[in-house]
Coordinates of C-alpha atoms and ligand atoms in Angstrom, one line a residue:
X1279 CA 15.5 -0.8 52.1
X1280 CA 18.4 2.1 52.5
X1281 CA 15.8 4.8 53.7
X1282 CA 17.8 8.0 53.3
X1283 CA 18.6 9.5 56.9
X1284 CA 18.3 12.7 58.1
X1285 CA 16.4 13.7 55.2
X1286 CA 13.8 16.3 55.1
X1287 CA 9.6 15.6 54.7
X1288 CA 9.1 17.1 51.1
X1289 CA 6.0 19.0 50.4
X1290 CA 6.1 17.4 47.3
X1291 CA 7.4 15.0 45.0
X1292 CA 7.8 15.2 41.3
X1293 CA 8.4 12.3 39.5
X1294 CA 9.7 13.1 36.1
X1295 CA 12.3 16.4 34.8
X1296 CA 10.5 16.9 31.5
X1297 CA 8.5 20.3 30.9
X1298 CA 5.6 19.9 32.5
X1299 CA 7.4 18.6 35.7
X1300 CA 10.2 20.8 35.8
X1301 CA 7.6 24.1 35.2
X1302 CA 5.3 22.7 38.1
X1303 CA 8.2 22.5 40.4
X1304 CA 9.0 25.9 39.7
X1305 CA 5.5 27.7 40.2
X1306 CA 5.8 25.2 43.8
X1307 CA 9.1 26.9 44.7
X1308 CA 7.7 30.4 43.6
X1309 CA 5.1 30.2 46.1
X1310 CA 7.9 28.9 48.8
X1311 CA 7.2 25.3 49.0
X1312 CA 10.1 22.8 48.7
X1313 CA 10.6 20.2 45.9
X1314 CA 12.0 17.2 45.1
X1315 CA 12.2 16.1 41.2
X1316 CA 13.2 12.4 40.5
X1317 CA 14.2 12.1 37.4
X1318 CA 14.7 8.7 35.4
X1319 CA 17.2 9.3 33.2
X1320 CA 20.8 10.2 34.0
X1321 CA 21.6 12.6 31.1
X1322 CA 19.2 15.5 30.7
X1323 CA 20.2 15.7 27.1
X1324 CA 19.4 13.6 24.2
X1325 CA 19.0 13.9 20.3
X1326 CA 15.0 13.4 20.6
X1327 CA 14.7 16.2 22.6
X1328 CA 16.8 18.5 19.9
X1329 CA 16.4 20.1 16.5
X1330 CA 14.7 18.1 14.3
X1331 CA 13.1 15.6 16.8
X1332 CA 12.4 18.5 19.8
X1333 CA 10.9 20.8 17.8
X1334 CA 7.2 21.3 19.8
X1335 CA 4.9 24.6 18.4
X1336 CA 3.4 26.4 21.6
X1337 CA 0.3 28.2 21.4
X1338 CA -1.0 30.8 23.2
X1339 CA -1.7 30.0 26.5
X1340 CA 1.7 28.2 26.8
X1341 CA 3.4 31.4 25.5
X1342 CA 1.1 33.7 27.8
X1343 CA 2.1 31.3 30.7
X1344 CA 5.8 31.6 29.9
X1345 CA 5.5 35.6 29.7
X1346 CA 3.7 35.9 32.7
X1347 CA 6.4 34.7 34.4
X1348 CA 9.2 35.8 32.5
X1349 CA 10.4 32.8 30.6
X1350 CA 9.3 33.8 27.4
X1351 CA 12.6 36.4 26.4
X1352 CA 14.5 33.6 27.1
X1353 CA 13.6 31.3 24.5
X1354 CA 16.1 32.2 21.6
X1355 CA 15.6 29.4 19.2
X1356 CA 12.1 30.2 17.7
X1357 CA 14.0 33.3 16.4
X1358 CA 15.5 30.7 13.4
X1359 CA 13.3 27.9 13.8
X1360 CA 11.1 26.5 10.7
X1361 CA 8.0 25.4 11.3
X1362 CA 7.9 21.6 9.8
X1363 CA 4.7 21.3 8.9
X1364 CA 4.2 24.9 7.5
X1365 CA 4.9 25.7 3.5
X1366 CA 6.1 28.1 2.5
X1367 CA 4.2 31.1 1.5
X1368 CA 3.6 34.5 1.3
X1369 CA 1.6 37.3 3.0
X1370 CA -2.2 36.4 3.0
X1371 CA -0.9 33.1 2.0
X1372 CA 1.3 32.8 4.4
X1373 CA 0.6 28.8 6.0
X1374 CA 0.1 29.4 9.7
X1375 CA -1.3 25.5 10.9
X1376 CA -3.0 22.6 9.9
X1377 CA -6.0 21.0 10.9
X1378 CA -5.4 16.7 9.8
X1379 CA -2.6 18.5 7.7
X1380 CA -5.1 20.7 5.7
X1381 CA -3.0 24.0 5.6
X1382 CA -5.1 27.4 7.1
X1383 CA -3.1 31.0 6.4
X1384 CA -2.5 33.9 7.9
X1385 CA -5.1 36.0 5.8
X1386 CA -8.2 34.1 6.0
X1387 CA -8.0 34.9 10.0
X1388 CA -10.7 37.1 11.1
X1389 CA -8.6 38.3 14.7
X1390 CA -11.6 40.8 15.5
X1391 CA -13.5 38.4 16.3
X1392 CA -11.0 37.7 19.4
X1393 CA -12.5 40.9 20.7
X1394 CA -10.4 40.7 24.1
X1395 CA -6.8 40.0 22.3
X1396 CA -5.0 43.0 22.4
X1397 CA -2.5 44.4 20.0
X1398 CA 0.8 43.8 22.4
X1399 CA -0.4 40.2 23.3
X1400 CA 2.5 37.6 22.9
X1401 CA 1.9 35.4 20.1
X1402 CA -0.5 33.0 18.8
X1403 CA 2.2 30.1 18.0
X1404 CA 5.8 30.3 18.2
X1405 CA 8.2 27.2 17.7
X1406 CA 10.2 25.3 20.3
X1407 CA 12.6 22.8 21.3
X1408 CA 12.4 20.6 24.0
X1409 CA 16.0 21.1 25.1
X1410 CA 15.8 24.3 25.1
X1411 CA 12.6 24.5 27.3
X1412 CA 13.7 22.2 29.6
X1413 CA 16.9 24.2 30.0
X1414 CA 15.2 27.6 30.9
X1415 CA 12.9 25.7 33.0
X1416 CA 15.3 23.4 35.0
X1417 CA 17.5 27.0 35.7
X1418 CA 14.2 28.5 37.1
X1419 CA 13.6 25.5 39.3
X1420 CA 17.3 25.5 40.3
X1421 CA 17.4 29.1 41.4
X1422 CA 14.3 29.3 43.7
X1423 CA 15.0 26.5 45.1
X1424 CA 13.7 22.9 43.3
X1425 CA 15.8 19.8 44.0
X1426 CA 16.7 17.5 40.5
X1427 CA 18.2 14.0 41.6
X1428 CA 19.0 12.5 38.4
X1429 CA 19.3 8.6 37.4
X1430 CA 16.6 7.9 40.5
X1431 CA 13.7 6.2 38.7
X1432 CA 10.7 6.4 41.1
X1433 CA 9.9 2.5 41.4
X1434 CA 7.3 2.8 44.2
X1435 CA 4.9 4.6 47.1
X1436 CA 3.1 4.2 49.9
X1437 CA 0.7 6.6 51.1
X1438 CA -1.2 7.6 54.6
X1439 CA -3.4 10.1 55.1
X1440 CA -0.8 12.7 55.8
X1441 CA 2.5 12.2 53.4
X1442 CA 4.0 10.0 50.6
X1443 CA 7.0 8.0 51.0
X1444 CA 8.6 7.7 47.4
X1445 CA 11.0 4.5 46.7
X1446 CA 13.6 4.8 44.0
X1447 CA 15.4 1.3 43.9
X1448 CA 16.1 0.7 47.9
X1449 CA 16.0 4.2 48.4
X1450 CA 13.1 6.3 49.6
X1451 CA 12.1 9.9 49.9
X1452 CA 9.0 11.7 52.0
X1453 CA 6.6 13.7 50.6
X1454 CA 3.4 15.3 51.3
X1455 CA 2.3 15.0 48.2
X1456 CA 3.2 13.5 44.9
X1457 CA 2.8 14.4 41.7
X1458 CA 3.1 12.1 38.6
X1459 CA 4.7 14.0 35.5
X1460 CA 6.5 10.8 34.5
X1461 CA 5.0 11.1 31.0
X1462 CA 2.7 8.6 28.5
X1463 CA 4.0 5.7 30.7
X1464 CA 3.5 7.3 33.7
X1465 CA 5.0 4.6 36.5
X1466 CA 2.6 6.8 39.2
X1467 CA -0.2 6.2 37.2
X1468 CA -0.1 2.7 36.9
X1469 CA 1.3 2.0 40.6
X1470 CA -1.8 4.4 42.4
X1471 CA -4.4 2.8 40.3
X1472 CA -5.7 5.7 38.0
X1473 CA -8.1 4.7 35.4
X1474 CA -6.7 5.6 31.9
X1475 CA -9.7 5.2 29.6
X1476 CA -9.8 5.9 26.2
X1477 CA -9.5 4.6 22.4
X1478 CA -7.1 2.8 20.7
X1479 CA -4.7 3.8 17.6
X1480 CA -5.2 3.3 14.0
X1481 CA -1.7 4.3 13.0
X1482 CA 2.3 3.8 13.8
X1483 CA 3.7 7.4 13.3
X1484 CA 7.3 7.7 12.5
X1485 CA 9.6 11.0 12.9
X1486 CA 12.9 9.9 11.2
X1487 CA 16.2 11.7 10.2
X1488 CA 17.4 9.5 7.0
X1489 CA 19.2 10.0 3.8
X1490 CA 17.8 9.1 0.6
X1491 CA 19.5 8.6 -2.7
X1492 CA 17.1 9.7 -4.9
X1493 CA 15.0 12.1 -2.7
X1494 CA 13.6 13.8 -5.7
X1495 CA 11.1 10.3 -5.8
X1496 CA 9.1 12.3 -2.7
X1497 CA 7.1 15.1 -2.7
X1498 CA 8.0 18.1 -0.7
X1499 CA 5.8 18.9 1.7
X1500 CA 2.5 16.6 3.1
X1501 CA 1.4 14.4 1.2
X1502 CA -1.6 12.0 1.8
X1503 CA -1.5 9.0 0.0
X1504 CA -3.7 5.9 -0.1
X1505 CA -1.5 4.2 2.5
X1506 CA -0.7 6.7 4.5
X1507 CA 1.1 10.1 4.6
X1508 CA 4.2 11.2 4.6
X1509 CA 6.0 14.9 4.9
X1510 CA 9.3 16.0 4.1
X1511 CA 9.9 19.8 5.3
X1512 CA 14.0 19.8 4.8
X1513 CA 16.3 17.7 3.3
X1514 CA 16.3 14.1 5.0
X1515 CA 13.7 15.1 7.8
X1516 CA 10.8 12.6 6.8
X1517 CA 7.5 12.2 9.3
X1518 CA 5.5 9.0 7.6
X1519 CA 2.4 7.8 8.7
X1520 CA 1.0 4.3 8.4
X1521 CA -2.1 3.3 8.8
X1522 CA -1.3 -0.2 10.2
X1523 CA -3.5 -0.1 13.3
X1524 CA -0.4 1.2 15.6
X1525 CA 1.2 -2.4 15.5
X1526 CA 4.5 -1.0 14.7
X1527 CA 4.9 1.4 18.2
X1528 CA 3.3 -1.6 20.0
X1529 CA 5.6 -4.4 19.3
X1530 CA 8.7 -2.0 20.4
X1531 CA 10.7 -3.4 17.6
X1532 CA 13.6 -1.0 17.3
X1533 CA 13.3 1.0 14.1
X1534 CA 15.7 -0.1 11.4
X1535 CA 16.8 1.2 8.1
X1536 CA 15.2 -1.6 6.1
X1537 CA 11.8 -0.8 8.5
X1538 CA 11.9 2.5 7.2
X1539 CA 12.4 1.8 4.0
X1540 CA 10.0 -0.7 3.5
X1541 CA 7.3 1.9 5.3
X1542 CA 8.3 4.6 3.3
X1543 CA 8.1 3.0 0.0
X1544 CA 4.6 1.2 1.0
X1545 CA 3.3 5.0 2.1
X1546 CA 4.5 7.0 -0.7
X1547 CA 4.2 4.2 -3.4
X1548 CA 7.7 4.9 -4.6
X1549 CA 10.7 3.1 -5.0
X1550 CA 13.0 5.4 -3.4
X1551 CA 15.9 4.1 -1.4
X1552 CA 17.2 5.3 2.0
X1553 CA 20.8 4.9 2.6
X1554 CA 21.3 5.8 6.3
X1555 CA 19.2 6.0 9.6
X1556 CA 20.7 8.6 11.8
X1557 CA 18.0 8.4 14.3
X1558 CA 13.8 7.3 14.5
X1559 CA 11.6 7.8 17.1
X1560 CA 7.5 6.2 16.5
X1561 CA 4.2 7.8 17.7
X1562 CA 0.9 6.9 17.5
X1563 CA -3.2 7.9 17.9
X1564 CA -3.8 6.1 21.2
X1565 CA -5.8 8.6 22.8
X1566 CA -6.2 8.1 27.0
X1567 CA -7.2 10.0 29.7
X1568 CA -6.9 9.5 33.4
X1569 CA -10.6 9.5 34.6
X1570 CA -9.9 11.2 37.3
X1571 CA -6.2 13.3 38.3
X1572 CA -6.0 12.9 42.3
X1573 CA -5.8 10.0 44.4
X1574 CA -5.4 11.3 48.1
X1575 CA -1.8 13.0 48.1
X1576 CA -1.1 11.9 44.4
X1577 CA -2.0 13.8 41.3
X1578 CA -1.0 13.8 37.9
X1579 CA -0.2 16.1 35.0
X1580 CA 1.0 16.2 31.6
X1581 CA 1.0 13.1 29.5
X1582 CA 0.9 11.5 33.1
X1583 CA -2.7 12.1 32.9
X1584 CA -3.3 12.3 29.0
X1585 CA -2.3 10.6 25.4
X1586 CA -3.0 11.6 22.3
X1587 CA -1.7 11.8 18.7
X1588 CA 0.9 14.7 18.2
X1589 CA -1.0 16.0 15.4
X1590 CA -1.4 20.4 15.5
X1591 CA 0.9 19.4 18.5
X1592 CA -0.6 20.3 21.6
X1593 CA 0.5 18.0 24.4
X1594 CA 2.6 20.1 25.7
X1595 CA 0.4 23.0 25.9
X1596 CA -2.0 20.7 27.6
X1597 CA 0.9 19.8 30.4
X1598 CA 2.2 23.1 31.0
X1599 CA -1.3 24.6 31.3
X1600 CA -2.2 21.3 33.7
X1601 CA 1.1 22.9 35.8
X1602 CA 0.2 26.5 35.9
X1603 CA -3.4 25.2 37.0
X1604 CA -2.2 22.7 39.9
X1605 CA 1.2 25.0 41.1
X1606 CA -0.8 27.4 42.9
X1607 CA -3.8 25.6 44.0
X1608 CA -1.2 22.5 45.1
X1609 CA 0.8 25.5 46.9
X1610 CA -1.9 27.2 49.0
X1611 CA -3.2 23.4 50.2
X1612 CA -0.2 22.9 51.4
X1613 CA 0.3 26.4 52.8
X1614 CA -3.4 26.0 54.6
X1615 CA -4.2 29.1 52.2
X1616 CA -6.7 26.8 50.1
X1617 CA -10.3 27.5 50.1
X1618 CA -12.4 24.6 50.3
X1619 CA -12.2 22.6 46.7
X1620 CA -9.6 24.3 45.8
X1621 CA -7.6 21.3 44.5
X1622 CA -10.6 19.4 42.9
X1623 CA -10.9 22.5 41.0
X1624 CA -7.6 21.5 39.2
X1625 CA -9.3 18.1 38.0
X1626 CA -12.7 20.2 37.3
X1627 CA -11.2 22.6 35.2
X1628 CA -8.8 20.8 33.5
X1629 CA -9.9 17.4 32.9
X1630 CA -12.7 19.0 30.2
X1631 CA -9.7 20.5 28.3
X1632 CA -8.2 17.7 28.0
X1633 CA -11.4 15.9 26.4
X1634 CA -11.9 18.5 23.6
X1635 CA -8.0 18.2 22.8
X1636 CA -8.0 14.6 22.7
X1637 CA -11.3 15.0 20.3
X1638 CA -9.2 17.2 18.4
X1639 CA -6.7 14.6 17.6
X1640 CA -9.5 12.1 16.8
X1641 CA -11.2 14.1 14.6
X1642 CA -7.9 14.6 12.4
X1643 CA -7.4 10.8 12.3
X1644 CA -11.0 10.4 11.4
X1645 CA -10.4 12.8 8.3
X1646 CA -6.7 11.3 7.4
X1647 CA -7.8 7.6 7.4
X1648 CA -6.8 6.8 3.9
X1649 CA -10.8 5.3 3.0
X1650 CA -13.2 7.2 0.5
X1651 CA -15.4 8.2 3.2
X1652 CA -12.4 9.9 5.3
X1653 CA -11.2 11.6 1.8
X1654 CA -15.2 13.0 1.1
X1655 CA -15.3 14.4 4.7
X1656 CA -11.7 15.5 4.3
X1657 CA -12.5 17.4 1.0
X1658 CA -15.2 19.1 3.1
X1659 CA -13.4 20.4 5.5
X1660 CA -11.1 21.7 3.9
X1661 CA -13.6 24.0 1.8
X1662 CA -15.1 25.5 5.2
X1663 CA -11.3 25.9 6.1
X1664 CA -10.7 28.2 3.1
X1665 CA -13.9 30.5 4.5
X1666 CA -12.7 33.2 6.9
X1667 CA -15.0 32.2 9.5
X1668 CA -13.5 28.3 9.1
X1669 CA -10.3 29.7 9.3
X1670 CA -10.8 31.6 11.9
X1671 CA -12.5 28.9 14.0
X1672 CA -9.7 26.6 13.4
X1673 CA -7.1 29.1 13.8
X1674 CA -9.0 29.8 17.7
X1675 CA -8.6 26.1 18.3
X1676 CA -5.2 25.2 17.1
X1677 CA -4.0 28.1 19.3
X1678 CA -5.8 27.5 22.2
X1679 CA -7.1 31.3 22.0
X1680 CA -10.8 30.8 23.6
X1681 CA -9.1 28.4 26.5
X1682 CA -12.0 29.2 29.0
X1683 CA -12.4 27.1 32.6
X1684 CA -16.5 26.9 33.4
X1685 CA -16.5 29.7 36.4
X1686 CA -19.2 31.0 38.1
X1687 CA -19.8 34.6 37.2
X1688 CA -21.6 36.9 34.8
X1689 CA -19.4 39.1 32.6
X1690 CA -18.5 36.9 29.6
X1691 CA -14.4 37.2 30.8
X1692 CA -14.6 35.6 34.1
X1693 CA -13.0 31.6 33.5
X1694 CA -10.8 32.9 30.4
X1695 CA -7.5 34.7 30.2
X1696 CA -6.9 37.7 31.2
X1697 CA -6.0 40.2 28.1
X1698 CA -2.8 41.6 28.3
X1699 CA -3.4 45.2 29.2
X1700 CA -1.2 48.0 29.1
X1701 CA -1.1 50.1 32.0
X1702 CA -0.3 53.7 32.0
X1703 CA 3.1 53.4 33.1
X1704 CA 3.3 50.6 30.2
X1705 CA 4.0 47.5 32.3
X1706 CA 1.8 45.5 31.1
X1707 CA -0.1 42.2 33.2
X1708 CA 1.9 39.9 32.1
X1709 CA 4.8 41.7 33.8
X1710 CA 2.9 42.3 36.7
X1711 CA 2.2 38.7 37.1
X1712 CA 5.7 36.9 37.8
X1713 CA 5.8 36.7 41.5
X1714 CA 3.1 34.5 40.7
X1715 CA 0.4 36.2 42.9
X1716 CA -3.0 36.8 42.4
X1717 CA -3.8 40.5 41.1
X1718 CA -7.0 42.3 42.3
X1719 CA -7.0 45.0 39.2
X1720 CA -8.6 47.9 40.0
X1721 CA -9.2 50.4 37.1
X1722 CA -11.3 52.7 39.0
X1723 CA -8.9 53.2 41.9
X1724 CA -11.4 52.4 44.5
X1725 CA -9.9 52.9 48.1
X1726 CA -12.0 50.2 49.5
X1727 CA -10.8 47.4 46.9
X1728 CA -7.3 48.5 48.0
X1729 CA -8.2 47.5 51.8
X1730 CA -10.2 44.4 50.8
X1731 CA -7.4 43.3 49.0
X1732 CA -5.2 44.1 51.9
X1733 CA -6.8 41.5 53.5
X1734 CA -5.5 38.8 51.6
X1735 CA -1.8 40.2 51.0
X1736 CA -0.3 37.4 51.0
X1737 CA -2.3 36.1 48.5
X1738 CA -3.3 38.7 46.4
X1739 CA -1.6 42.0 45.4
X1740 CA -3.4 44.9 44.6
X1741 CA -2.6 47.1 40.8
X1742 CA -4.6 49.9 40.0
X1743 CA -4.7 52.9 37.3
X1744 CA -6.0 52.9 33.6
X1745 CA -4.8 51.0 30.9
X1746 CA -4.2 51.9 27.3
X1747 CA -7.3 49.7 26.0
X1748 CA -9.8 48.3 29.1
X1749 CA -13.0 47.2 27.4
X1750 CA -15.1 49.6 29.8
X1751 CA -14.1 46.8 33.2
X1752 CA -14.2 49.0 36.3
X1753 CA -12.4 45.7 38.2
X1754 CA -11.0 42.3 37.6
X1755 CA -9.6 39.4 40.2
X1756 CA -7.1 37.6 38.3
X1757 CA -5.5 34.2 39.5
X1758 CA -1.9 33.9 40.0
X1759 CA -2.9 31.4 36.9
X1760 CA -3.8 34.5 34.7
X1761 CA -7.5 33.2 34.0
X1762 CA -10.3 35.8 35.5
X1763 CA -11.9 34.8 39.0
X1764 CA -13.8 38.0 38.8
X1765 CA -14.8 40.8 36.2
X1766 CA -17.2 43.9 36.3
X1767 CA -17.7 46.7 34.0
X1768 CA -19.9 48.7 36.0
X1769 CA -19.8 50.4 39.4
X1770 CA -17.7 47.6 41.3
X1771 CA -20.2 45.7 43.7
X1772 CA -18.0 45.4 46.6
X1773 CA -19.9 42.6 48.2
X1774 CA -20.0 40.4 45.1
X1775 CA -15.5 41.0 44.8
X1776 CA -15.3 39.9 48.3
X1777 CA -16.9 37.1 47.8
X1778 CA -15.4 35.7 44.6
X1779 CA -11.9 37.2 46.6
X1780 CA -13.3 34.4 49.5
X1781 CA -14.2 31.8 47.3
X1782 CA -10.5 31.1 45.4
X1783 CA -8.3 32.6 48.9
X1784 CA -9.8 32.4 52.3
X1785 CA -8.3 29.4 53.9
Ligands
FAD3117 C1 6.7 13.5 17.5 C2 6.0 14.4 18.5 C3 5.8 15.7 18.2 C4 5.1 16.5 19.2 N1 4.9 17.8 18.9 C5 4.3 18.6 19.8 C6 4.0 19.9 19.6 O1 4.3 20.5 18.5 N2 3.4 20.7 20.5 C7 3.0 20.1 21.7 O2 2.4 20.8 22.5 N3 3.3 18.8 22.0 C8 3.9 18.0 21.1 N4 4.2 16.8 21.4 C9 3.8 16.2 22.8 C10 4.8 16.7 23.8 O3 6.1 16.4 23.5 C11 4.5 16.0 25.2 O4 3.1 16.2 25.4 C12 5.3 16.6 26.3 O5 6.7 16.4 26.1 C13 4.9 16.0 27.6 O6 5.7 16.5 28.7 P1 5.7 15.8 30.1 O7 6.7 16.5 30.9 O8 4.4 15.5 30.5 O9 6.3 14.3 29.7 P2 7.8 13.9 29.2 O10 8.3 15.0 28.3 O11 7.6 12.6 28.6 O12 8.7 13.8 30.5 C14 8.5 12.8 31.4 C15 9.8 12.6 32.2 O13 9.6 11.6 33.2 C16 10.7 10.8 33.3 N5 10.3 9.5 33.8 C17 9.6 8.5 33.2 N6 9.4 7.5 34.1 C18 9.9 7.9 35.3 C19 10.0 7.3 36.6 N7 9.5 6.1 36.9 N8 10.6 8.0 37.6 C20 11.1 9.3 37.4 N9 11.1 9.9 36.1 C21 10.5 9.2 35.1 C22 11.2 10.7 31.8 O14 12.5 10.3 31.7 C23 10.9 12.1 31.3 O15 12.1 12.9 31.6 C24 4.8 15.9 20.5 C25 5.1 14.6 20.8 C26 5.7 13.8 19.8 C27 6.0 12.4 20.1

C-alpha cells in the first residue's frame, strides 16, 4: 500500500461530497477543526443533480439551518423554480404540498397555531437544486478551510482506539474520526458493520425526461391509476410509479426507451408513445435505518444512516439537520470541549427523527397502493386534509415545523427551534448565529448571565436587549445548532442556567 507521506492526522474524515457531507465539513471547519472529503466521483457535476432531476424542496429547518449561517441569500434558483408536484392555483387555493400526492393549500393552514413562528421567519418550503446546493456548500467548505480530493473512492478503514486510517485504492489517509456521508450505499456503513434494519419496497419509481408524440394521451398533473401513478408537471418531465414490488431498481437493468414505454403505458393504461429518452434515473420505498449511528471513531449521516421513498421529499432535510446536529457536538469532542454524552446525544436526538420520517413515507405508500382498501383509506384522508386542522397538521409535518429533540427542561421551547427574534437593533438570531457559537440570550440584561457566560467564551457568546416580539422569556441558551438548551420566562434562576450552561459545554 502507497501510504501517503508526510501527511497530516485529520480530525476527521468525510467520505462522500454530496450535501450532507460537504455542509458537515463546513460546520467542522467553522469551529476550527481540519477536514478531509473523499469524494468518489471525479466530476462534481452531473445532469441528475440539475434541473429537472436535482430539484429537492427544503423545509424549514433546512432553510433555518442555511440562514443561520448565511447560506440561504445565496441560493438564487428557487427564485424561478416550479414546484413539480404543486398545481397550479390560486390564493386560498393555492397547492402548497402533498401528503401520498393528496394536494393541501395555502388557505386551509391555520399558522397561529405555530404560536412561536414569527412573522420574519424564513420560509416554510422553498425549492432547490442539488447543483446548486452543493456549489454554495463546497465554496463554504473551501474557504474555511475543508480539503475535497476528488475521484478517491474510500475502499477501506481500520480503526484503534485513537484514529482512523482511511484507504482509497493503495492509498491511505489518517483520521481521528470518520464520518460516512457516502449516501444509500454507504461503503462505511457496510465495511464498519452498522445494522441497517428496515422494510422492504413495494414500488420501482422512475423520474424520466422523455418525449412523447401524442402527450395529450396523459393527464397533466398526478394521476393515480390502478397500476400505479404517474405525474407530468411540464412538458416531457414524467415521474411514474409502479407498483412492481421494487424489482425494476433491484435488478439494475439500465433504463431504456422501450422500459419506459412499456411502464408508462401499463401505469397510465394508454397507448401513448415515447420517442426519445434523454435521461432516467429509478427510486424506490425501501425504507432502512442504521440501528445505531456511531461505531467508536465512525459515524454516519445522511442517507448513510437512512433510506426512504422520496415522497414530500425529505431526505435531505433529514441529512442536513443530521450535519448541523453532529458538526458541533463532533467539533467540541474533538476540541476536549464536549461534556460527557455529548456525541451519543447526536444518535439520541436524531435517530427518533429519522423513525417518524421514514413512517411518513410508509404511510404514503400504505395510502397509494393501487388496492380498494389503500383507495378507502386514501379517500379518508384526504377529507380530514381538506379540514383546517388536517391541513394544518399536515402542513406542520411536511415542513418539519414542530422538529423538537426530547430535552430535559420545563418551558414547552426548550429541545425545539429557536424563533427567529428580532432584536432592537433588527439583527435578528439567525444573523447572530453564523460563527456557529452557542448564544446565551438574555432579554433582561442580567449582569450575572453576562459573567456566567463569560465563562464559557469560547463556547458560548453572550446577546442581550429586547426583541420586537419575545413571548414574555426573560432568557434562553441556544445551541450553536439553533434548537433551545435552556428557556425561562420568569425571573431567570441562575443556578438552574448554569447548570443546563454545564450540561451541553463544560468539558
Ligand atoms: C427522485 C428523488 C427526489 C428527491 N427529492 C427530495 C426532496 O424534494 N427533498 C429532500 O429533502 N430530499 C429529496 N430526495 C432525497 C435527497 O436527494 C437525498 O436524501 C440527499 O441527496 C442525500 O444526501 P447525502 O449527501 O446524504 O447523499 P448523496 O447525495 O447520495 O451523496 C453521497 C456522496 O458520496 C459519494 N460516495 C459514494 N460512495 C463513496 C465512497 N465509497 N467513497 C467516497 N465517496 C463516495 C457519492 O458519489 C456522492 O457524491 C430525493 C431523492 C430522489 C432520488
Amino acid at each position: 500500500m502507497n501510504k501517503d507521506q508526510n501527511q497530516s492526522i485529520y480530525d476527521v474524515i468525510i467520505s462522500g461530497a454530496g450535501p450532507v457531507g460537504l455542509f458537515l465539513a463546513g460546520e467542522l471547519a467553522l469551529a476550527k477543526c481540519s477536514v478531509l472529503i473523499l469524494e468518489k466521483a471525479e466530476d462534481p457535476n452531473s445532469p441528475l443533480k440539475q434541473l429537472p432531476f436535482g430539484v429537492r424542496g427544503l423545509s424549514a429547518p433546512s432553510i433555518e439551518t442555511l440562514d443561520r449561517r448565511g447560506l440561504l441569500s445565496e441560493l438564487e434558483l428557487h427564485k424561478r423554480l416550479k414546484n413539480p408536484h404543486q398545481n397550479s392555483g390560486q390564493g386560498a387555493r393555492r397547492q402548497v404540498g402533498h401528503f401520498a400526492g393528496i394536494p393541501f393549500h395555502e388557505g386551509d393552514i391555520d399558522t397561529s397555531q405555530w404560536i412561536y413562528r414569527l412573522p420574519n421567519s424564513t420560509a416554510t418550503s422553498l425549492m432547490s437544486e442539488i447543483q446548486e446546493l452543493e456549489i454554495i456548500l463546497t465554496r463554504r467548505a473551501e474557504s474555511l478551510g475543508v480539503e475535497i480530493k476528488r475521484g478517491l473512492a474510500i475502499t477501506g478503514f481500520d480503526q484503534t482506539e485513537n484514529n482512523v486510517t482511511v484507504q482509497s485504492g493503495d492509498r491511505s489517509f489518517q483520521s481521528k474520526w470518520l464520518v460516512g456521508c457516502d449516501g444509500s450505499r454507504s461503503v462505511v456503513r457496510k465495511l464498519a458493520g452498522f445494522e441497517f434494519a428496515g422494510t422492504e419496497p413495494e414500488f420501482t419509481g422512475y423520474t424520466t425526461k422523455i418525449d412523447i408524440a401524442d402527450p395529450e394521451k396523459l393527464k397533466s398533473g398526478r394521476n393515480i391509476t390502478p397500476a400505479g401513478m404517474y405525474l407530468q408537471s411540464q412538458p416531457g418531465y414524467v415521474i411514474i410509479q409502479d407498483f412492481d414490488g421494487g424489482a425494476f431498481h433491484g435488478s439494475e437493468e439500465p433504463v431504456t426507451l422501450e422500459h419506459v414505454q412499456e411502464v408508462l403505458r401499463r401505469v397510465s393504461n394508454t397507448d401513448v408513445t415515447v420517442t426519445a429518452l434523454h435521461a432516467a434515473t429509478t427510486w424506490t420505498d425501501r425504507a432502512r435505518q442504521a440501528t445505531t449511528y456511531r461505531k467508536g471513531r465512525v459515524l454516519l449521516a445522511g442517507d448513510a444512516a437512512h433510506i426512504h421513498a422520496p415522497l414530500g421529499g425529505q431526505g435531505l432535510n433529514l441529512g442536513l439537520g443530521d450535519a448541523m446536529n453532529l458538526g458541533w457536538k463532533l467539533a467540541a469532542t474533538i476540541r476536549n470541549k464536549a461534556s460527557e454524552g455529548l456525541l451519543d446525544s447526536y444518535y439520541a436526538e436524531r435517530y427518533p427523527i429519522g423513525v417518524q420520517v421514514l413512517d411518513w413515507s410508509r404511510a404514503q405508500v400504505a395510502i397509494m397502493r393501487p388496492d380498494p382498501d389503500a383507495r378507502a383509506l386514501n379517500a379518508i384522508v384526504r377529507d380530514l386534509m381538506n379540514t383546517r386542522d388536517g391541513a394544518t397538521y399536515f402542513a406542520s409535518r411536511v415542513w418539519g415545523i414542530n422538529t423538537h429533540y426530547k430535552l430535559d427542561g420545563h418551558h414547552p421551547l426548550t429541545g425545539r427551534s429557536v424563533p427567529n427574534f428580532e432584536m432592537e437593533n433588527g439583527v435578528t438570531i439567525g444573523q447572530l448565529m453564523r460563527d456557529g457559537k452557542a448564544i446565551l440570550l438574555d432579554f433582561d440584561s442580567n449582569a450575572h448571565l453576562k459573567d456566567l457566560a463569560n465563562e464559557y467564551i469560547d463556547q458560548l457568546k453572550y446577546v442581550s436587549g429586547r426583541a420586537a416580539e419575545q413571548f414574555g422569556l426573560s432568557a434562553l441558551l441556544i445551541r450553536p445548532d439553533g434548537f433551545i438548551a435552556w428557556a425561562s420566562d420568569s425571573e431567570t434562576d441562575e443556578d438552574a442556567i448554569r447548570r443546563a450552561i454545564e450540561l451541553w459545554f463544560a468539558a
